[in-house]
PDB file of C-alpha atoms in Angstrom:
ATOM      1  CA  MET A   1     -12.376  28.558  -5.141  1.00 70.00           C
ATOM      2  CA  SER A   2     -13.126  24.964  -4.330  1.00 83.00           C
ATOM      3  CA  GLN A   3     -13.770  24.172  -7.977  1.00 85.00           C
ATOM      4  CA  LEU A   4     -10.582  25.992  -8.954  1.00 90.00           C
ATOM      5  CA  PHE A   5      -8.586  23.856  -6.498  1.00 91.00           C
ATOM      6  CA  ASP A   6     -10.061  20.693  -8.001  1.00 90.00           C
ATOM      7  CA  ALA A   7      -9.366  21.845 -11.543  1.00 92.00           C
ATOM      8  CA  LEU A   8      -5.770  22.703 -10.661  1.00 93.00           C
ATOM      9  CA  LEU A   9      -5.305  19.339  -8.964  1.00 93.00           C
ATOM     10  CA  LEU A  10      -6.775  17.486 -11.955  1.00 93.00           C
ATOM     11  CA  LEU A  11      -4.465  19.328 -14.361  1.00 95.00           C
ATOM     12  CA  LEU A  12      -1.497  18.412 -12.128  1.00 94.00           C
ATOM     13  CA  LEU A  13      -2.696  14.801 -12.064  1.00 95.00           C
ATOM     14  CA  ILE A  14      -2.897  14.628 -15.847  1.00 93.00           C
ATOM     15  CA  SER A  15       0.551  16.160 -16.296  1.00 95.00           C
ATOM     16  CA  THR A  16       2.019  13.818 -13.670  1.00 95.00           C
ATOM     17  CA  ALA A  17       0.444  10.839 -15.415  1.00 94.00           C
ATOM     18  CA  ILE A  18       2.031  11.943 -18.708  1.00 93.00           C
ATOM     19  CA  THR A  19       5.475  12.257 -17.091  1.00 94.00           C
ATOM     20  CA  VAL A  20       5.056   8.777 -15.543  1.00 93.00           C
ATOM     21  CA  VAL A  21       4.380   7.270 -18.950  1.00 90.00           C
ATOM     22  CA  ARG A  22       7.193   9.205 -20.610  1.00 91.00           C
ATOM     23  CA  ALA A  23       9.853   8.403 -17.994  1.00 90.00           C
ATOM     24  CA  THR A  24      12.385   5.831 -19.174  1.00 90.00           C
ATOM     25  CA  ASP A  25      14.054   5.619 -15.758  1.00 92.00           C
ATOM     26  CA  LEU A  26      11.649   3.290 -13.951  1.00 92.00           C
ATOM     27  CA  VAL A  27      12.672   4.410 -10.458  1.00 93.00           C
ATOM     28  CA  ALA A  28      11.798   7.980 -11.437  1.00 93.00           C
ATOM     29  CA  ALA A  29       8.492   6.679 -12.791  1.00 94.00           C
ATOM     30  CA  VAL A  30       7.735   4.972  -9.450  1.00 94.00           C
ATOM     31  CA  VAL A  31       8.508   8.160  -7.509  1.00 93.00           C
ATOM     32  CA  LYS A  32       6.285  10.197  -9.822  1.00 94.00           C
ATOM     33  CA  PHE A  33       3.555   7.620  -9.462  1.00 94.00           C
ATOM     34  CA  GLY A  34       3.752   7.990  -5.675  1.00 93.00           C
ATOM     35  CA  LEU A  35       3.336  11.739  -6.163  1.00 94.00           C
ATOM     36  CA  TYR A  36       0.304  11.025  -8.332  1.00 94.00           C
ATOM     37  CA  SER A  37      -1.201   8.898  -5.559  1.00 94.00           C
ATOM     38  CA  LEU A  38      -0.631  11.616  -2.962  1.00 93.00           C
ATOM     39  CA  MET A  39      -2.390  14.202  -5.116  1.00 94.00           C
ATOM     40  CA  MET A  40      -5.181  11.722  -5.761  1.00 94.00           C
ATOM     41  CA  CYS A  41      -5.478  11.287  -1.989  1.00 94.00           C
ATOM     42  CA  VAL A  42      -5.872  15.057  -1.518  1.00 94.00           C
ATOM     43  CA  LEU A  43      -8.515  15.052  -4.247  1.00 93.00           C
ATOM     44  CA  TRP A  44     -10.482  12.211  -2.615  1.00 92.00           C
ATOM     45  CA  GLN A  45     -10.415  14.039   0.703  1.00 92.00           C
ATOM     46  CA  HIS A  46     -11.465  17.295  -0.888  1.00 91.00           C
ATOM     47  CA  ARG A  47     -14.359  15.635  -2.700  1.00 87.00           C
ATOM     48  CA  GLY A  48     -15.633  14.202   0.578  1.00 85.00           C
ATOM     49  CA  ALA A  49     -14.383  10.595   0.462  1.00 87.00           C
ATOM     50  CA  PRO A  50     -12.072  10.321   3.490  1.00 88.00           C
ATOM     51  CA  ASP A  51     -12.334   6.497   3.550  1.00 87.00           C
ATOM     52  CA  VAL A  52     -10.885   6.274   0.057  1.00 89.00           C
ATOM     53  CA  ALA A  53      -8.312   8.968   0.841  1.00 91.00           C
ATOM     54  CA  ILE A  54      -6.857   6.969   3.741  1.00 89.00           C
ATOM     55  CA  ALA A  55      -6.570   3.831   1.623  1.00 88.00           C
ATOM     56  CA  GLU A  56      -5.091   5.772  -1.292  1.00 90.00           C
ATOM     57  CA  ALA A  57      -2.422   7.338   0.912  1.00 90.00           C
ATOM     58  CA  ALA A  58      -1.419   4.042   2.522  1.00 89.00           C
ATOM     59  CA  VAL A  59      -1.701   1.716  -0.476  1.00 88.00           C
ATOM     60  CA  GLY A  60      -1.196   4.004  -3.478  1.00 87.00           C
ATOM     61  CA  ALA A  61       1.633   6.155  -2.159  1.00 86.00           C
ATOM     62  CA  GLY A  62       3.094   3.683   0.320  1.00 86.00           C
ATOM     63  CA  VAL A  63       2.813  -0.026  -0.333  1.00 89.00           C
ATOM     64  CA  THR A  64       2.621  -0.142  -4.133  1.00 91.00           C
ATOM     65  CA  SER A  65       5.644   2.186  -4.460  1.00 91.00           C
ATOM     66  CA  VAL A  66       7.747  -0.243  -2.449  1.00 89.00           C
ATOM     67  CA  LEU A  67       6.427  -3.247  -4.392  1.00 89.00           C
ATOM     68  CA  PHE A  68       7.173  -1.469  -7.692  1.00 91.00           C
ATOM     69  CA  LEU A  69      10.703  -0.638  -6.489  1.00 90.00           C
ATOM     70  CA  LEU A  70      11.262  -4.279  -5.524  1.00 87.00           C
ATOM     71  CA  THR A  71      10.122  -5.332  -8.974  1.00 87.00           C
ATOM     72  CA  VAL A  72      12.483  -2.812 -10.590  1.00 89.00           C
ATOM     73  CA  ALA A  73      15.327  -4.097  -8.409  1.00 86.00           C
ATOM     74  CA  ARG A  74      14.698  -7.624  -9.657  1.00 83.00           C
ATOM     75  CA  THR A  75      14.433  -6.705 -13.330  1.00 84.00           C
ATOM     76  CA  THR A  76      15.981  -3.665 -15.015  1.00 85.00           C
ATOM     77  CA  ARG A  77      15.895  -0.010 -14.158  1.00 86.00           C
ATOM     78  CA  VAL A  78      15.852   1.462 -17.631  1.00 86.00           C
ATOM     79  CA  GLU A  79      12.931   0.874 -19.934  1.00 80.00           C
ATOM     80  CA  LYS A  80      14.046  -0.355 -23.322  1.00 77.00           C
ATOM     81  CA  PRO A  81      12.302   1.296 -26.257  1.00 68.00           C
TER      82      PRO A  81
ATOM     83  CA  MET B   1       0.485   4.577 -37.152  1.00 79.00           C
ATOM     84  CA  ARG B   2       1.384   7.414 -34.798  1.00 85.00           C
ATOM     85  CA  TRP B   3      -1.323   9.644 -36.309  1.00 91.00           C
ATOM     86  CA  LEU B   4      -3.864   6.839 -36.118  1.00 93.00           C
ATOM     87  CA  GLY B   5      -3.163   6.489 -32.395  1.00 92.00           C
ATOM     88  CA  LEU B   6      -3.457  10.228 -31.872  1.00 93.00           C
ATOM     89  CA  ALA B   7      -6.762  10.298 -33.771  1.00 95.00           C
ATOM     90  CA  LEU B   8      -8.098   7.419 -31.655  1.00 95.00           C
ATOM     91  CA  VAL B   9      -7.126   9.229 -28.436  1.00 93.00           C
ATOM     92  CA  VAL B  10      -8.744  12.475 -29.584  1.00 95.00           C
ATOM     93  CA  VAL B  11     -11.976  10.713 -30.590  1.00 96.00           C
ATOM     94  CA  ALA B  12     -12.128   8.734 -27.332  1.00 96.00           C
ATOM     95  CA  ALA B  13     -11.381  11.856 -25.244  1.00 94.00           C
ATOM     96  CA  ALA B  14     -14.041  13.869 -27.093  1.00 95.00           C
ATOM     97  CA  THR B  15     -16.610  11.119 -26.481  1.00 95.00           C
ATOM     98  CA  LEU B  16     -15.734  11.027 -22.777  1.00 94.00           C
ATOM     99  CA  MET B  17     -15.909  14.827 -22.524  1.00 92.00           C
ATOM    100  CA  LEU B  18     -19.372  14.777 -24.119  1.00 94.00           C
ATOM    101  CA  GLY B  19     -20.426  12.156 -21.590  1.00 92.00           C
ATOM    102  CA  VAL B  20     -19.021  14.155 -18.671  1.00 89.00           C
ATOM    103  CA  ALA B  21     -20.840  17.278 -19.872  1.00 87.00           C
ATOM    104  CA  ASP B  22     -24.132  15.387 -19.550  1.00 86.00           C
ATOM    105  CA  LEU B  23     -23.493  14.300 -15.962  1.00 85.00           C
ATOM    106  CA  PRO B  24     -25.610  15.952 -13.258  1.00 84.00           C
ATOM    107  CA  PRO B  25     -23.724  18.455 -11.071  1.00 81.00           C
ATOM    108  CA  HIS B  26     -21.682  17.099  -8.179  1.00 73.00           C
ATOM    109  CA  GLY B  27     -23.933  16.256  -5.236  1.00 73.00           C
ATOM    110  CA  ALA B  28     -27.207  16.996  -7.072  1.00 79.00           C
ATOM    111  CA  PRO B  29     -30.021  15.347  -5.082  1.00 78.00           C
ATOM    112  CA  ASP B  30     -31.915  14.234  -8.203  1.00 80.00           C
ATOM    113  CA  ALA B  31     -28.918  12.463  -9.776  1.00 81.00           C
ATOM    114  CA  PRO B  32     -29.758   8.817 -10.595  1.00 79.00           C
ATOM    115  CA  VAL B  33     -27.135   7.577  -8.141  1.00 77.00           C
ATOM    116  CA  HIS B  34     -29.011   9.293  -5.298  1.00 77.00           C
ATOM    117  CA  THR B  35     -32.568   8.384  -6.295  1.00 80.00           C
ATOM    118  CA  HIS B  36     -32.074   4.627  -6.640  1.00 80.00           C
ATOM    119  CA  VAL B  37     -31.018   2.317  -3.854  1.00 81.00           C
ATOM    120  CA  GLY B  38     -28.602   4.928  -2.477  1.00 79.00           C
ATOM    121  CA  ALA B  39     -31.491   7.035  -1.162  1.00 80.00           C
ATOM    122  CA  ARG B  40     -32.662   4.138   0.976  1.00 82.00           C
ATOM    123  CA  TYR B  41     -29.176   3.650   2.394  1.00 83.00           C
ATOM    124  CA  LEU B  42     -28.985   7.321   3.309  1.00 82.00           C
ATOM    125  CA  GLU B  43     -32.465   7.450   4.844  1.00 82.00           C
ATOM    126  CA  ARG B  44     -32.546   4.199   6.770  1.00 81.00           C
ATOM    127  CA  GLY B  45     -28.938   3.007   6.829  1.00 79.00           C
ATOM    128  CA  VAL B  46     -28.124   4.360  10.267  1.00 79.00           C
ATOM    129  CA  ALA B  47     -31.304   2.927  11.782  1.00 78.00           C
ATOM    130  CA  GLU B  48     -31.011  -0.424  10.014  1.00 77.00           C
ATOM    131  CA  THR B  49     -27.332  -1.095  10.639  1.00 76.00           C
ATOM    132  CA  GLY B  50     -26.530   1.031  13.686  1.00 74.00           C
ATOM    133  CA  MET B  51     -23.410   2.346  11.948  1.00 78.00           C
ATOM    134  CA  ARG B  52     -22.925   6.050  11.549  1.00 79.00           C
ATOM    135  CA  ASN B  53     -20.296   5.584   8.850  1.00 82.00           C
ATOM    136  CA  LEU B  54     -22.495   4.610   5.926  1.00 82.00           C
ATOM    137  CA  VAL B  55     -19.504   3.558   3.843  1.00 83.00           C
ATOM    138  CA  THR B  56     -18.827   0.767   6.323  1.00 83.00           C
ATOM    139  CA  ALA B  57     -22.539   0.007   6.529  1.00 83.00           C
ATOM    140  CA  VAL B  58     -22.728  -0.537   2.772  1.00 85.00           C
ATOM    141  CA  LEU B  59     -19.450  -2.500   2.729  1.00 85.00           C
ATOM    142  CA  LEU B  60     -20.261  -4.887   5.546  1.00 84.00           C
ATOM    143  CA  VAL B  61     -24.065  -5.114   5.621  1.00 84.00           C
ATOM    144  CA  TYR B  62     -25.766  -4.144   2.362  1.00 85.00           C
ATOM    145  CA  ARG B  63     -22.908  -5.416   0.186  1.00 87.00           C
ATOM    146  CA  GLY B  64     -21.439  -7.898   2.635  1.00 86.00           C
ATOM    147  CA  PHE B  65     -21.140 -10.737   0.152  1.00 89.00           C
ATOM    148  CA  ASP B  66     -19.186  -8.556  -2.303  1.00 92.00           C
ATOM    149  CA  THR B  67     -16.799  -7.554   0.462  1.00 91.00           C
ATOM    150  CA  PHE B  68     -16.383 -11.175   1.507  1.00 92.00           C
ATOM    151  CA  LEU B  69     -15.272 -12.134  -1.992  1.00 93.00           C
ATOM    152  CA  GLU B  70     -13.094  -9.025  -2.166  1.00 92.00           C
ATOM    153  CA  VAL B  71     -11.216 -10.263   0.900  1.00 92.00           C
ATOM    154  CA  VAL B  72     -10.842 -13.652  -0.804  1.00 93.00           C
ATOM    155  CA  VAL B  73      -9.403 -11.888  -3.865  1.00 93.00           C
ATOM    156  CA  ILE B  74      -6.736 -10.160  -1.739  1.00 91.00           C
ATOM    157  CA  PHE B  75      -5.842 -13.498  -0.185  1.00 92.00           C
ATOM    158  CA  SER B  76      -5.633 -15.083  -3.651  1.00 93.00           C
ATOM    159  CA  ALA B  77      -3.200 -12.345  -4.718  1.00 89.00           C
ATOM    160  CA  LEU B  78      -0.820 -13.420  -1.967  1.00 89.00           C
ATOM    161  CA  VAL B  79      -1.233 -17.072  -2.952  1.00 89.00           C
ATOM    162  CA  ALA B  80      -0.345 -16.165  -6.546  1.00 90.00           C
ATOM    163  CA  VAL B  81       2.795 -14.254  -5.545  1.00 87.00           C
ATOM    164  CA  VAL B  82       3.964 -16.955  -3.141  1.00 85.00           C
ATOM    165  CA  ALA B  83       3.350 -19.610  -5.807  1.00 86.00           C
ATOM    166  CA  LEU B  84       5.835 -17.902  -8.137  1.00 81.00           C
ATOM    167  CA  PRO B  85       9.236 -19.578  -8.315  1.00 75.00           C
ATOM    168  CA  ARG B  86      11.546 -18.344  -5.570  1.00 67.00           C
ATOM    169  CA  GLY B  87      15.120 -17.273  -5.890  1.00 56.00           C
ATOM    170  CA  ARG B  88      16.897 -14.896  -8.171  1.00 53.00           C
ATOM    171  CA  ALA B  89      14.878 -13.164 -10.827  1.00 50.00           C
ATOM    172  CA  ALA B  90      15.742 -14.186 -14.357  1.00 49.00           C
ATOM    173  CA  ARG B  91      18.317 -11.731 -15.646  1.00 49.00           C
ATOM    174  CA  PRO B  92      19.751 -12.955 -18.907  1.00 48.00           C
ATOM    175  CA  ASP B  93      22.377 -10.210 -19.099  1.00 49.00           C
ATOM    176  CA  ASP B  94      24.357 -10.996 -15.956  1.00 46.00           C
ATOM    177  CA  GLY B  95      25.709 -14.201 -14.568  1.00 45.00           C
ATOM    178  CA  ASP B  96      27.150 -13.249 -11.218  1.00 45.00           C
ATOM    179  CA  ASP B  97      25.911 -14.643  -7.949  1.00 47.00           C
ATOM    180  CA  ARG B  98      24.939 -11.476  -6.168  1.00 47.00           C
ATOM    181  CA  PRO B  99      21.991 -11.630  -3.802  1.00 48.00           C
ATOM    182  CA  PRO B 100      18.642 -10.543  -5.169  1.00 47.00           C
ATOM    183  CA  ALA B 101      17.246  -7.067  -4.607  1.00 47.00           C
ATOM    184  CA  ALA B 102      20.737  -5.817  -3.845  1.00 43.00           C
ATOM    185  CA  SER B 103      20.881  -2.780  -6.056  1.00 44.00           C
ATOM    186  CA  LEU B 104      18.795  -0.368  -7.998  1.00 48.00           C
ATOM    187  CA  THR B 105      21.545   0.631 -10.385  1.00 44.00           C
ATOM    188  CA  ALA B 106      21.013   0.336 -14.087  1.00 43.00           C
ATOM    189  CA  GLU B 107      24.311  -1.259 -14.906  1.00 42.00           C
ATOM    190  CA  GLY B 108      27.644  -2.061 -13.357  1.00 38.00           C
ATOM    191  CA  PRO B 109      28.681  -4.671 -10.863  1.00 37.00           C
ATOM    192  CA  ALA B 110      26.670  -5.668  -7.844  1.00 38.00           C
ATOM    193  CA  GLN B 111      26.114  -2.964  -5.305  1.00 40.00           C
ATOM    194  CA  GLN B 112      25.430  -4.050  -1.767  1.00 43.00           C
ATOM    195  CA  LEU B 113      22.301  -3.088   0.132  1.00 56.00           C
ATOM    196  CA  VAL B 114      22.036   0.665   0.460  1.00 62.00           C
ATOM    197  CA  SER B 115      22.511   1.760   4.048  1.00 76.00           C
ATOM    198  CA  VAL B 116      19.552   3.534   5.610  1.00 81.00           C
ATOM    199  CA  SER B 117      19.854   7.248   6.197  1.00 86.00           C
ATOM    200  CA  PRO B 118      19.718   8.079   9.941  1.00 88.00           C
ATOM    201  CA  VAL B 119      17.131  10.750   9.171  1.00 91.00           C
ATOM    202  CA  VAL B 120      14.790   8.201   7.612  1.00 89.00           C
ATOM    203  CA  ALA B 121      15.384   5.722  10.436  1.00 90.00           C
ATOM    204  CA  PHE B 122      14.678   8.399  13.048  1.00 92.00           C
ATOM    205  CA  VAL B 123      11.498   9.570  11.322  1.00 92.00           C
ATOM    206  CA  VAL B 124      10.179   6.010  11.087  1.00 91.00           C
ATOM    207  CA  GLN B 125      10.964   5.416  14.766  1.00 91.00           C
ATOM    208  CA  LEU B 126       9.349   8.713  15.725  1.00 94.00           C
ATOM    209  CA  LEU B 127       6.192   8.318  13.664  1.00 93.00           C
ATOM    210  CA  GLY B 128       5.774   4.545  13.962  1.00 92.00           C
ATOM    211  CA  PRO B 129       3.804   4.550  17.238  1.00 94.00           C
ATOM    212  CA  PHE B 130       1.524   7.342  16.017  1.00 95.00           C
ATOM    213  CA  ILE B 131       0.872   5.495  12.750  1.00 93.00           C
ATOM    214  CA  ALA B 132       0.063   2.331  14.700  1.00 93.00           C
ATOM    215  CA  VAL B 133      -2.361   4.208  16.968  1.00 94.00           C
ATOM    216  CA  PHE B 134      -4.009   5.802  13.949  1.00 91.00           C
ATOM    217  CA  ALA B 135      -4.414   2.389  12.333  1.00 91.00           C
ATOM    218  CA  LEU B 136      -5.953   0.986  15.535  1.00 91.00           C
ATOM    219  CA  ALA B 137      -8.286   3.969  15.851  1.00 90.00           C
ATOM    220  CA  SER B 138      -9.428   3.706  12.252  1.00 88.00           C
ATOM    221  CA  LEU B 139     -10.057  -0.002  12.868  1.00 87.00           C
ATOM    222  CA  TYR B 140     -12.012   0.330  16.105  1.00 83.00           C
ATOM    223  CA  ARG B 141     -13.922   3.455  15.081  1.00 81.00           C
ATOM    224  CA  GLY B 142     -14.420   2.319  11.499  1.00 79.00           C
ATOM    225  CA  HIS B 143     -18.168   1.935  11.805  1.00 76.00           C
ATOM    226  CA  VAL B 144     -18.733   5.410  13.255  1.00 79.00           C
ATOM    227  CA  SER B 145     -16.073   7.548  11.551  1.00 81.00           C
ATOM    228  CA  PRO B 146     -14.021   7.364   8.340  1.00 81.00           C
ATOM    229  CA  GLY B 147     -11.798   4.319   8.242  1.00 80.00           C
ATOM    230  CA  GLY B 148     -12.382   0.627   8.694  1.00 83.00           C
ATOM    231  CA  GLY B 149     -10.751  -2.731   8.234  1.00 86.00           C
ATOM    232  CA  PHE B 150      -9.294  -2.140   4.783  1.00 88.00           C
ATOM    233  CA  GLN B 151      -7.833   1.251   5.678  1.00 90.00           C
ATOM    234  CA  SER B 152      -6.398  -0.149   8.886  1.00 92.00           C
ATOM    235  CA  ALA B 153      -4.861  -3.081   6.997  1.00 92.00           C
ATOM    236  CA  ALA B 154      -3.257  -0.703   4.510  1.00 91.00           C
ATOM    237  CA  ILE B 155      -1.808   1.515   7.253  1.00 92.00           C
ATOM    238  CA  PHE B 156      -0.506  -1.451   9.264  1.00 92.00           C
ATOM    239  CA  GLY B 157       0.975  -3.029   6.122  1.00 92.00           C
ATOM    240  CA  ALA B 158       2.683   0.222   5.133  1.00 91.00           C
ATOM    241  CA  LEU B 159       4.045   0.590   8.670  1.00 92.00           C
ATOM    242  CA  PHE B 160       5.421  -2.952   8.550  1.00 92.00           C
ATOM    243  CA  ILE B 161       7.160  -2.252   5.256  1.00 90.00           C
ATOM    244  CA  ALA B 162       8.619   0.984   6.620  1.00 90.00           C
ATOM    245  CA  ILE B 163       9.961  -0.898   9.653  1.00 90.00           C
ATOM    246  CA  ALA B 164      11.338  -3.683   7.458  1.00 89.00           C
ATOM    247  CA  LEU B 165      13.123  -1.152   5.237  1.00 87.00           C
ATOM    248  CA  VAL B 166      14.731   0.597   8.220  1.00 88.00           C
ATOM    249  CA  GLN B 167      15.340  -2.241  10.688  1.00 85.00           C
ATOM    250  CA  GLY B 168      15.895  -5.068   8.252  1.00 83.00           C
ATOM    251  CA  ARG B 169      13.452  -7.800   7.391  1.00 81.00           C
ATOM    252  CA  GLU B 170      14.615 -10.229  10.070  1.00 83.00           C
ATOM    253  CA  ARG B 171      13.653  -7.882  12.897  1.00 84.00           C
ATOM    254  CA  ALA B 172      10.444  -6.816  11.169  1.00 85.00           C
ATOM    255  CA  ALA B 173       9.478 -10.457  10.637  1.00 85.00           C
ATOM    256  CA  LEU B 174       9.371 -10.856  14.413  1.00 86.00           C
ATOM    257  CA  LEU B 175       6.234  -8.716  14.365  1.00 86.00           C
ATOM    258  CA  VAL B 176       4.360 -11.552  12.650  1.00 86.00           C
ATOM    259  CA  PRO B 177       4.673 -14.722  14.732  1.00 84.00           C
ATOM    260  CA  ARG B 178       6.002 -17.491  12.514  1.00 84.00           C
ATOM    261  CA  GLY B 179       3.708 -20.204  13.835  1.00 84.00           C
ATOM    262  CA  ALA B 180       0.549 -18.147  13.470  1.00 86.00           C
ATOM    263  CA  ARG B 181       1.499 -16.661  10.091  1.00 86.00           C
ATOM    264  CA  VAL B 182      -0.358 -19.233   8.020  1.00 85.00           C
ATOM    265  CA  TRP B 183      -3.576 -18.623   9.918  1.00 89.00           C
ATOM    266  CA  LEU B 184      -3.155 -14.858  10.229  1.00 90.00           C
ATOM    267  CA  GLN B 185      -2.789 -14.341   6.495  1.00 88.00           C
ATOM    268  CA  ALA B 186      -6.107 -16.120   5.954  1.00 90.00           C
ATOM    269  CA  LEU B 187      -7.797 -14.288   8.833  1.00 91.00           C
ATOM    270  CA  GLY B 188      -9.834 -11.999   6.572  1.00 90.00           C
ATOM    271  CA  PRO B 189     -11.778 -14.722   4.721  1.00 91.00           C
ATOM    272  CA  LEU B 190     -11.874 -16.923   7.838  1.00 92.00           C
ATOM    273  CA  SER B 191     -13.376 -14.331  10.184  1.00 92.00           C
ATOM    274  CA  PHE B 192     -15.772 -13.171   7.490  1.00 91.00           C
ATOM    275  CA  ALA B 193     -16.994 -16.729   6.916  1.00 92.00           C
ATOM    276  CA  LEU B 194     -17.251 -17.357  10.666  1.00 92.00           C
ATOM    277  CA  ILE B 195     -19.254 -14.199  11.389  1.00 91.00           C
ATOM    278  CA  GLY B 196     -21.337 -14.880   8.278  1.00 90.00           C
ATOM    279  CA  THR B 197     -22.184 -18.312   9.647  1.00 91.00           C
ATOM    280  CA  VAL B 198     -22.999 -16.850  13.074  1.00 90.00           C
ATOM    281  CA  GLY B 199     -25.334 -14.456  11.287  1.00 87.00           C
ATOM    282  CA  TRP B 200     -26.814 -17.399   9.408  1.00 89.00           C
ATOM    283  CA  ILE B 201     -27.633 -19.164  12.669  1.00 88.00           C
ATOM    284  CA  LEU B 202     -29.033 -16.006  14.267  1.00 86.00           C
ATOM    285  CA  THR B 203     -31.012 -14.535  11.384  1.00 85.00           C
ATOM    286  CA  GLY B 204     -31.379 -17.302   8.800  1.00 82.00           C
ATOM    287  CA  ALA B 205     -29.330 -15.454   6.149  1.00 83.00           C
ATOM    288  CA  PHE B 206     -25.607 -15.825   5.474  1.00 86.00           C
ATOM    289  CA  LEU B 207     -23.840 -12.630   6.561  1.00 83.00           C
ATOM    290  CA  GLY B 208     -27.048 -11.440   8.204  1.00 83.00           C
ATOM    291  CA  TYR B 209     -26.823  -9.218  11.253  1.00 83.00           C
ATOM    292  CA  PRO B 210     -29.452  -9.205  14.019  1.00 81.00           C
ATOM    293  CA  ALA B 211     -31.527  -6.116  13.278  1.00 75.00           C
ATOM    294  CA  ASP B 212     -33.483  -5.428  16.462  1.00 75.00           C
ATOM    295  CA  ALA B 213     -32.315  -2.605  18.697  1.00 70.00           C
ATOM    296  CA  ALA B 214     -31.799  -4.942  21.668  1.00 74.00           C
ATOM    297  CA  ALA B 215     -29.007  -6.777  19.847  1.00 77.00           C
ATOM    298  CA  TYR B 216     -27.012  -3.607  19.290  1.00 78.00           C
ATOM    299  CA  ALA B 217     -23.994  -4.770  21.300  1.00 81.00           C
ATOM    300  CA  LEU B 218     -23.947  -8.162  19.572  1.00 84.00           C
ATOM    301  CA  ARG B 219     -24.183  -6.557  16.151  1.00 83.00           C
ATOM    302  CA  GLU B 220     -21.378  -4.148  16.986  1.00 82.00           C
ATOM    303  CA  ALA B 221     -19.222  -7.037  18.226  1.00 85.00           C
ATOM    304  CA  MET B 222     -19.824  -8.949  14.987  1.00 87.00           C
ATOM    305  CA  VAL B 223     -18.927  -5.909  12.886  1.00 86.00           C
ATOM    306  CA  VAL B 224     -15.760  -5.263  14.875  1.00 86.00           C
ATOM    307  CA  ALA B 225     -14.797  -8.962  14.576  1.00 89.00           C
ATOM    308  CA  VAL B 226     -15.106  -8.811  10.784  1.00 90.00           C
ATOM    309  CA  GLU B 227     -13.148  -5.555  10.721  1.00 89.00           C
ATOM    310  CA  VAL B 228     -10.385  -7.007  12.889  1.00 91.00           C
ATOM    311  CA  GLY B 229     -10.184 -10.011  10.566  1.00 92.00           C
ATOM    312  CA  ILE B 230      -9.923  -7.797   7.499  1.00 91.00           C
ATOM    313  CA  ALA B 231      -7.360  -5.502   9.150  1.00 92.00           C
ATOM    314  CA  VAL B 232      -5.050  -8.150  10.639  1.00 92.00           C
ATOM    315  CA  GLY B 233      -5.397 -10.499   7.673  1.00 92.00           C
ATOM    316  CA  GLY B 234      -4.868  -7.709   5.167  1.00 91.00           C
ATOM    317  CA  ALA B 235      -1.864  -6.296   7.010  1.00 92.00           C
ATOM    318  CA  VAL B 236      -0.225  -9.736   7.242  1.00 92.00           C
ATOM    319  CA  ILE B 237      -0.923 -10.283   3.531  1.00 92.00           C
ATOM    320  CA  LEU B 238       0.776  -6.965   2.649  1.00 91.00           C
ATOM    321  CA  ALA B 239       3.736  -7.855   4.873  1.00 90.00           C
ATOM    322  CA  GLN B 240       4.009 -11.327   3.311  1.00 89.00           C
ATOM    323  CA  LEU B 241       3.760  -9.834  -0.200  1.00 89.00           C
ATOM    324  CA  PHE B 242       6.680  -7.573   0.640  1.00 88.00           C
ATOM    325  CA  MET B 243       8.723 -10.433   2.090  1.00 86.00           C
ATOM    326  CA  ALA B 244       7.934 -12.769  -0.806  1.00 85.00           C
ATOM    327  CA  MET B 245       8.936 -10.172  -3.378  1.00 81.00           C
ATOM    328  CA  GLU B 246      12.045  -9.076  -1.522  1.00 77.00           C
ATOM    329  CA  GLY B 247      13.478 -12.453  -0.611  1.00 68.00           C
TER     330      GLY B 247
END
C-alpha cells in the first residue's frame, strides 16, 4: 500500500513535470510547478524526511512561486517558441 | 534532430533505470550509505552532540563548515539580486511609463495592481499567527524534533511574502526595522562565524562545540544561537529578495 502510494505520487510528479515544460502560459507553468512542489513535499514526508518536507513546502511551493510570478510580471507571460 | 533527442532521452533513461535497479532496497541496513560514516552518526550522534534530531546534528556539528558556507551562499544570492540594475525591467515591445510589476496580462495596456480578494486576506490574517508560532517552534525545537534554522527561515520568509501580498509592501516592510536591515540580512554568516570563533576559543577547533556532558547548557545555547542567526538572517534575505524583485 505504502509502495503503491509512492508509485502513484511519482507518476503524478512525472506527468506534472511534463505539463510544466509543455505549458506556454508561464503563469500556468508556475502554478503547476507549485503543485509539483506540494506533491514532492508529501513524498518527502512519506519517505521519512520531515525536515526536507517543511523546507519544500515553504520554499518550493511558497517563496519560489511568488518569485517566479514576479519575474513573469517583469518580462512576458507567454513563452515564445 | 527531434529523433536524435528522443533517442538520447531513451538511452539516458534506460541507463538510469538500470542503475536504480541495482540500488539496495529502501532502508536496507547493509546499504553503503548506512555502513560508512552514517553508521557512526546514528550510533554516537546523540551522545556526541546532545541533539536528538540527527539531521540538525549533522548540519551544525559534523558538517558545520559546509553549512556555514551554505549560509554564505544564500547571502551572496541576495547580494547578486540587489546588485542588479533597479527600475523597470527591459521590455522592448512597450514604451509606456506604467509602474513595474503592475500586471500579469500577456498583452494590452497597463493594468493596475490586482486588488486582493477578501477571502485571501482573511485566510492570511487567520493563519498568520499560527504560521509564525510554527516557525518559532521549529526554530527553538530544531535540535530535538524535525525543523531547524533553515526551515524556520523559509516559513518566516513565506509568511512575510504572504503579508506583503495582502497588506501591501509598505506595511510589511515595517516588520523588518530599516536601521537594522543591513545587519539582519547578514545575521546568518555573522552568527555562524561568531559561534564558530567561540567554539575555537573553547575547544581549539573552528566551529567546535564543547563535548563534555557538563557543558550541555552551553552547547545548547550555542546551537540555538546559530539556528536563530540562520532563521532570522534567512527570513530577512527572503523578504529582501521579494522586495528587490518587486520594486
